[in-house]
Amino acid sequence: VQDTHIAFTPKEPTWGDPVRITGTVTNRGRRVANDVRVRFYEGPPSSGKQIGVDQIIPSIAPGGTARPSVIWDTTGCIGVYDITMQVRPADGTPGSPEGDNSTHNLITVVYGPCLEFDPTMVLFEESPESAQVTIRATICNRGDAEARDVTVRFLEGDPGEDGLQIGSTQHI
């Protein structure tokens, strides 16, 4: 197996996203491989944490492939992770004499957007032609990922205490 044989969906997860890890296992032998056990790990198999449960591939024909997968919960995971896939036949011996029974690939999990409102950055602009006041506020993203389709509402009063919405809801 090669490192290109592990794929992640999504490819760029945010903290807490479930990530599908899919491996491609190829039988390079001349006989059918039966009951092939596949394990995925955060890190190397000797010291890493197993992700999910063992995946058992009933059989792989010579030259054939199989695509086992697990779901990885990234809650609490931030940074770069080395994900390893280890393949062993039913008898527990390595996949081949060449030792190509494991592979790994890196994935980065980011914290995600972290939006912050600064009350000192609120501007009130009165219109001389009407009794309207335009409210402008600055919202900063202090997180690691782009914020998309953010809903913004201005309220008079405390939002937790039945504050009254001023104007319309905006999406930025």
PDB file of C-alpha atoms in Angstrom:
ATOM      1  CA  VAL A   1       0.000   0.000   0.000  1.00  0.00           C
ATOM      2  CA  GLN A   2       1.098   3.580  -0.585  1.00  0.00           C
ATOM      3  CA  ASP A   3       0.350   6.868   1.209  1.00  0.00           C
ATOM      4  CA  THR A   4      -1.864   7.920  -1.694  1.00  0.00           C
ATOM      5  CA  HIS A   5      -4.151   5.061  -0.677  1.00  0.00           C
ATOM      6  CA  ILE A   6      -5.690   6.942   2.262  1.00  0.00           C
ATOM      7  CA  ALA A   7      -8.254   9.635   1.497  1.00  0.00           C
ATOM      8  CA  PHE A   8     -10.167  11.995   3.783  1.00  0.00           C
ATOM      9  CA  THR A   9     -13.666  13.450   3.404  1.00  0.00           C
ATOM     10  CA  PRO A  10     -13.732  16.353   4.044  1.00  0.00           C
ATOM     11  CA  LYS A  11     -10.128  17.032   3.067  1.00  0.00           C
ATOM     12  CA  GLU A  12      -9.845  20.129   5.288  1.00  0.00           C
ATOM     13  CA  PRO A  13     -11.918  19.422   8.420  1.00  0.00           C
ATOM     14  CA  THR A  14     -12.743  21.798  11.203  1.00  0.00           C
ATOM     15  CA  TRP A  15     -12.615  20.764  14.861  1.00  0.00           C
ATOM     16  CA  GLY A  16     -15.554  18.476  15.598  1.00  0.00           C
ATOM     17  CA  ASP A  17     -16.238  17.460  11.987  1.00  0.00           C
ATOM     18  CA  PRO A  18     -16.754  13.746  11.381  1.00  0.00           C
ATOM     19  CA  VAL A  19     -14.143  12.684   8.811  1.00  0.00           C
ATOM     20  CA  ARG A  20     -14.530   9.595   6.638  1.00  0.00           C
ATOM     21  CA  ILE A  21     -11.134   7.909   6.270  1.00  0.00           C
ATOM     22  CA  THR A  22     -11.057   5.589   3.276  1.00  0.00           C
ATOM     23  CA  GLY A  23      -8.174   3.332   2.377  1.00  0.00           C
ATOM     24  CA  THR A  24      -7.464   1.393  -0.779  1.00  0.00           C
ATOM     25  CA  VAL A  25      -6.096  -2.105  -0.225  1.00  0.00           C
ATOM     26  CA  THR A  26      -4.644  -3.943  -3.225  1.00  0.00           C
ATOM     27  CA  ASN A  27      -3.894  -7.668  -3.292  1.00  0.00           C
ATOM     28  CA  ARG A  28      -0.532  -7.855  -5.036  1.00  0.00           C
ATOM     29  CA  GLY A  29      -0.286 -11.617  -4.458  1.00  0.00           C
ATOM     30  CA  ARG A  30      -1.167 -14.560  -6.671  1.00  0.00           C
ATOM     31  CA  ARG A  31      -3.876 -15.993  -4.406  1.00  0.00           C
ATOM     32  CA  VAL A  32      -7.164 -14.709  -3.056  1.00  0.00           C
ATOM     33  CA  ALA A  33      -6.692 -12.899   0.262  1.00  0.00           C
ATOM     34  CA  ASN A  34      -9.448 -13.873   2.703  1.00  0.00           C
ATOM     35  CA  ASP A  35     -10.664 -12.160   5.861  1.00  0.00           C
ATOM     36  CA  VAL A  36      -8.240  -9.261   5.555  1.00  0.00           C
ATOM     37  CA  ARG A  37      -8.163  -7.170   8.742  1.00  0.00           C
ATOM     38  CA  VAL A  38      -7.693  -3.406   8.351  1.00  0.00           C
ATOM     39  CA  ARG A  39      -7.097  -0.946  11.199  1.00  0.00           C
ATOM     40  CA  PHE A  40      -6.783   2.814  11.128  1.00  0.00           C
ATOM     41  CA  TYR A  41      -4.745   4.719  13.743  1.00  0.00           C
ATOM     42  CA  GLU A  42      -3.938   8.252  14.859  1.00  0.00           C
ATOM     43  CA  GLY A  43      -0.175   7.800  14.610  1.00  0.00           C
ATOM     44  CA  PRO A  44       1.822   4.591  14.199  1.00  0.00           C
ATOM     45  CA  PRO A  45       0.186   1.257  15.106  1.00  0.00           C
ATOM     46  CA  SER A  46       2.735   0.610  17.888  1.00  0.00           C
ATOM     47  CA  SER A  47       1.807   3.732  19.860  1.00  0.00           C
ATOM     48  CA  GLY A  48      -1.186   5.301  18.110  1.00  0.00           C
ATOM     49  CA  LYS A  49      -4.851   5.315  19.069  1.00  0.00           C
ATOM     50  CA  GLN A  50      -7.072   3.050  16.957  1.00  0.00           C
ATOM     51  CA  ILE A  51      -9.833   4.850  15.057  1.00  0.00           C
ATOM     52  CA  GLY A  52     -13.095   2.927  14.958  1.00  0.00           C
ATOM     53  CA  VAL A  53     -13.180  -0.853  14.942  1.00  0.00           C
ATOM     54  CA  ASP A  54     -11.361  -3.415  12.811  1.00  0.00           C
ATOM     55  CA  GLN A  55     -12.631  -3.577   9.245  1.00  0.00           C
ATOM     56  CA  ILE A  56     -12.771  -7.110   7.831  1.00  0.00           C
ATOM     57  CA  ILE A  57     -12.610  -7.491   4.053  1.00  0.00           C
ATOM     58  CA  PRO A  58     -14.113 -10.921   3.228  1.00  0.00           C
ATOM     59  CA  SER A  59     -11.874 -11.490   0.189  1.00  0.00           C
ATOM     60  CA  ILE A  60      -9.706  -9.691  -2.353  1.00  0.00           C
ATOM     61  CA  ALA A  61      -8.898 -11.384  -5.660  1.00  0.00           C
ATOM     62  CA  PRO A  62      -5.325 -11.316  -7.007  1.00  0.00           C
ATOM     63  CA  GLY A  63      -4.779  -7.817  -8.433  1.00  0.00           C
ATOM     64  CA  GLY A  64      -8.096  -6.699  -6.897  1.00  0.00           C
ATOM     65  CA  THR A  65      -8.774  -3.858  -4.512  1.00  0.00           C
ATOM     66  CA  ALA A  66     -11.069  -3.073  -1.589  1.00  0.00           C
ATOM     67  CA  ARG A  67     -11.911   0.251   0.057  1.00  0.00           C
ATOM     68  CA  PRO A  68     -12.421  -0.030   3.821  1.00  0.00           C
ATOM     69  CA  SER A  69     -13.421   3.109   5.717  1.00  0.00           C
ATOM     70  CA  VAL A  70     -14.088   4.432   9.201  1.00  0.00           C
ATOM     71  CA  ILE A  71     -15.502   7.648  10.631  1.00  0.00           C
ATOM     72  CA  TRP A  72     -13.080   9.692  12.749  1.00  0.00           C
ATOM     73  CA  ASP A  73     -14.548  12.092  15.318  1.00  0.00           C
ATOM     74  CA  THR A  74     -12.260  15.147  15.341  1.00  0.00           C
ATOM     75  CA  THR A  75     -13.758  16.635  18.494  1.00  0.00           C
ATOM     76  CA  GLY A  76     -10.787  17.700  20.594  1.00  0.00           C
ATOM     77  CA  CYS A  77      -8.375  17.330  17.652  1.00  0.00           C
ATOM     78  CA  ILE A  78      -6.447  20.405  16.507  1.00  0.00           C
ATOM     79  CA  GLY A  79      -3.333  20.356  14.345  1.00  0.00           C
ATOM     80  CA  VAL A  80      -1.630  17.905  12.008  1.00  0.00           C
ATOM     81  CA  TYR A  81      -2.410  14.202  12.401  1.00  0.00           C
ATOM     82  CA  ASP A  82      -0.565  11.264  10.870  1.00  0.00           C
ATOM     83  CA  ILE A  83      -3.252   8.687  10.046  1.00  0.00           C
ATOM     84  CA  THR A  84      -2.009   5.128   9.510  1.00  0.00           C
ATOM     85  CA  MET A  85      -3.790   2.224   7.846  1.00  0.00           C
ATOM     86  CA  GLN A  86      -2.492  -1.239   8.731  1.00  0.00           C
ATOM     87  CA  VAL A  87      -3.468  -4.305   6.711  1.00  0.00           C
ATOM     88  CA  ARG A  88      -3.140  -7.883   7.940  1.00  0.00           C
ATOM     89  CA  PRO A  89      -4.543 -11.149   6.622  1.00  0.00           C
ATOM     90  CA  ALA A  90      -6.632 -13.376   8.896  1.00  0.00           C
ATOM     91  CA  ASP A  91      -3.587 -15.265  10.247  1.00  0.00           C
ATOM     92  CA  GLY A  92      -2.067 -12.001  11.546  1.00  0.00           C
ATOM     93  CA  THR A  93       1.105 -12.105   9.461  1.00  0.00           C
ATOM     94  CA  PRO A  94       2.203  -8.980   7.577  1.00  0.00           C
ATOM     95  CA  GLY A  95       0.715  -8.483   4.126  1.00  0.00           C
ATOM     96  CA  SER A  96       3.891  -9.333   2.224  1.00  0.00           C
ATOM     97  CA  PRO A  97       7.579 -10.050   2.689  1.00  0.00           C
ATOM     98  CA  GLU A  98       8.354  -6.507   1.517  1.00  0.00           C
ATOM     99  CA  GLY A  99       6.562  -5.144   4.593  1.00  0.00           C
ATOM    100  CA  ASP A 100       4.157  -2.947   2.616  1.00  0.00           C
ATOM    101  CA  ASN A 101       1.289  -3.717   4.983  1.00  0.00           C
ATOM    102  CA  SER A 102       0.835  -0.189   6.330  1.00  0.00           C
ATOM    103  CA  THR A 103       0.704   3.318   4.980  1.00  0.00           C
ATOM    104  CA  HIS A 104       0.017   6.758   6.336  1.00  0.00           C
ATOM    105  CA  ASN A 105      -1.190  10.177   5.259  1.00  0.00           C
ATOM    106  CA  LEU A 106      -1.303  13.566   6.968  1.00  0.00           C
ATOM    107  CA  ILE A 107      -4.425  15.608   7.647  1.00  0.00           C
ATOM    108  CA  THR A 108      -4.758  18.996   9.328  1.00  0.00           C
ATOM    109  CA  VAL A 109      -7.705  19.763  11.593  1.00  0.00           C
ATOM    110  CA  VAL A 110      -8.281  23.471  12.222  1.00  0.00           C
ATOM    111  CA  TYR A 111     -10.195  25.098  15.037  1.00  0.00           C
ATOM    112  CA  GLY A 112     -12.635  26.778  12.707  1.00  0.00           C
ATOM    113  CA  PRO A 113     -14.040  30.268  12.685  1.00  0.00           C
ATOM    114  CA  CYS A 114     -14.148  32.168  15.965  1.00  0.00           C
ATOM    115  CA  LEU A 115     -16.206  35.304  15.509  1.00  0.00           C
ATOM    116  CA  GLU A 116     -15.758  38.178  17.900  1.00  0.00           C
ATOM    117  CA  PHE A 117     -17.831  41.321  18.269  1.00  0.00           C
ATOM    118  CA  ASP A 118     -16.099  44.421  19.646  1.00  0.00           C
ATOM    119  CA  PRO A 119     -18.662  46.799  21.205  1.00  0.00           C
ATOM    120  CA  THR A 120     -16.178  49.681  20.935  1.00  0.00           C
ATOM    121  CA  MET A 121     -16.296  49.309  17.133  1.00  0.00           C
ATOM    122  CA  VAL A 122     -19.998  50.158  16.750  1.00  0.00           C
ATOM    123  CA  LEU A 123     -20.815  53.322  14.775  1.00  0.00           C
ATOM    124  CA  PHE A 124     -24.157  55.121  14.657  1.00  0.00           C
ATOM    125  CA  GLU A 125     -24.715  57.299  11.592  1.00  0.00           C
ATOM    126  CA  GLU A 126     -27.727  59.594  11.594  1.00  0.00           C
ATOM    127  CA  SER A 127     -29.278  60.556   8.274  1.00  0.00           C
ATOM    128  CA  PRO A 128     -29.965  64.321   7.978  1.00  0.00           C
ATOM    129  CA  GLU A 129     -32.833  63.637   5.524  1.00  0.00           C
ATOM    130  CA  SER A 130     -34.751  61.194   7.709  1.00  0.00           C
ATOM    131  CA  ALA A 131     -35.108  59.950  11.223  1.00  0.00           C
ATOM    132  CA  GLN A 132     -33.144  56.779  10.396  1.00  0.00           C
ATOM    133  CA  VAL A 133     -29.949  55.719  12.091  1.00  0.00           C
ATOM    134  CA  THR A 134     -27.508  53.343  10.374  1.00  0.00           C
ATOM    135  CA  ILE A 135     -25.650  51.015  12.714  1.00  0.00           C
ATOM    136  CA  ARG A 136     -22.275  49.643  11.627  1.00  0.00           C
ATOM    137  CA  ALA A 137     -20.290  47.087  13.586  1.00  0.00           C
ATOM    138  CA  THR A 138     -16.993  45.311  13.119  1.00  0.00           C
ATOM    139  CA  ILE A 139     -16.938  41.534  13.501  1.00  0.00           C
ATOM    140  CA  CYS A 140     -13.519  39.852  13.558  1.00  0.00           C
ATOM    141  CA  ASN A 141     -12.701  36.235  12.800  1.00  0.00           C
ATOM    142  CA  ARG A 142      -9.993  35.160  15.254  1.00  0.00           C
ATOM    143  CA  GLY A 143     -10.226  31.497  14.209  1.00  0.00           C
ATOM    144  CA  ASP A 144      -8.299  29.264  11.850  1.00  0.00           C
ATOM    145  CA  ALA A 145     -10.957  28.859   9.150  1.00  0.00           C
ATOM    146  CA  GLU A 146     -12.998  31.099   6.912  1.00  0.00           C
ATOM    147  CA  ALA A 147     -16.445  32.017   8.225  1.00  0.00           C
ATOM    148  CA  ARG A 148     -19.197  31.581   5.645  1.00  0.00           C
ATOM    149  CA  ASP A 149     -22.839  32.618   5.579  1.00  0.00           C
ATOM    150  CA  VAL A 150     -22.771  34.324   8.983  1.00  0.00           C
ATOM    151  CA  THR A 151     -26.121  35.569  10.289  1.00  0.00           C
ATOM    152  CA  VAL A 152     -26.017  39.037  11.880  1.00  0.00           C
ATOM    153  CA  ARG A 153     -28.821  40.703  13.837  1.00  0.00           C
ATOM    154  CA  PHE A 154     -28.896  43.924  15.822  1.00  0.00           C
ATOM    155  CA  LEU A 155     -31.015  43.829  18.965  1.00  0.00           C
ATOM    156  CA  GLU A 156     -32.259  46.433  21.377  1.00  0.00           C
ATOM    157  CA  GLY A 157     -31.807  44.865  24.765  1.00  0.00           C
ATOM    158  CA  ASP A 158     -30.421  41.523  25.861  1.00  0.00           C
ATOM    159  CA  PRO A 159     -30.840  38.676  23.314  1.00  0.00           C
ATOM    160  CA  GLY A 160     -31.325  36.225  26.184  1.00  0.00           C
ATOM    161  CA  GLU A 161     -34.016  38.430  27.717  1.00  0.00           C
ATOM    162  CA  ASP A 162     -36.340  38.846  24.704  1.00  0.00           C
ATOM    163  CA  GLY A 163     -34.332  41.636  23.067  1.00  0.00           C
ATOM    164  CA  LEU A 164     -36.136  43.350  20.185  1.00  0.00           C
ATOM    165  CA  GLN A 165     -34.548  42.953  16.736  1.00  0.00           C
ATOM    166  CA  ILE A 166     -33.707  46.230  14.990  1.00  0.00           C
ATOM    167  CA  GLY A 167     -33.830  46.103  11.200  1.00  0.00           C
ATOM    168  CA  SER A 168     -33.542  42.981   9.110  1.00  0.00           C
ATOM    169  CA  THR A 169     -31.369  39.895   9.464  1.00  0.00           C
ATOM    170  CA  GLN A 170     -28.203  40.086   7.357  1.00  0.00           C
ATOM    171  CA  HIS A 171     -25.987  37.344   5.989  1.00  0.00           C
ATOM    172  CA  ILE A 172     -22.316  38.154   5.485  1.00  0.00           C
TER     173      ILE A 172
END
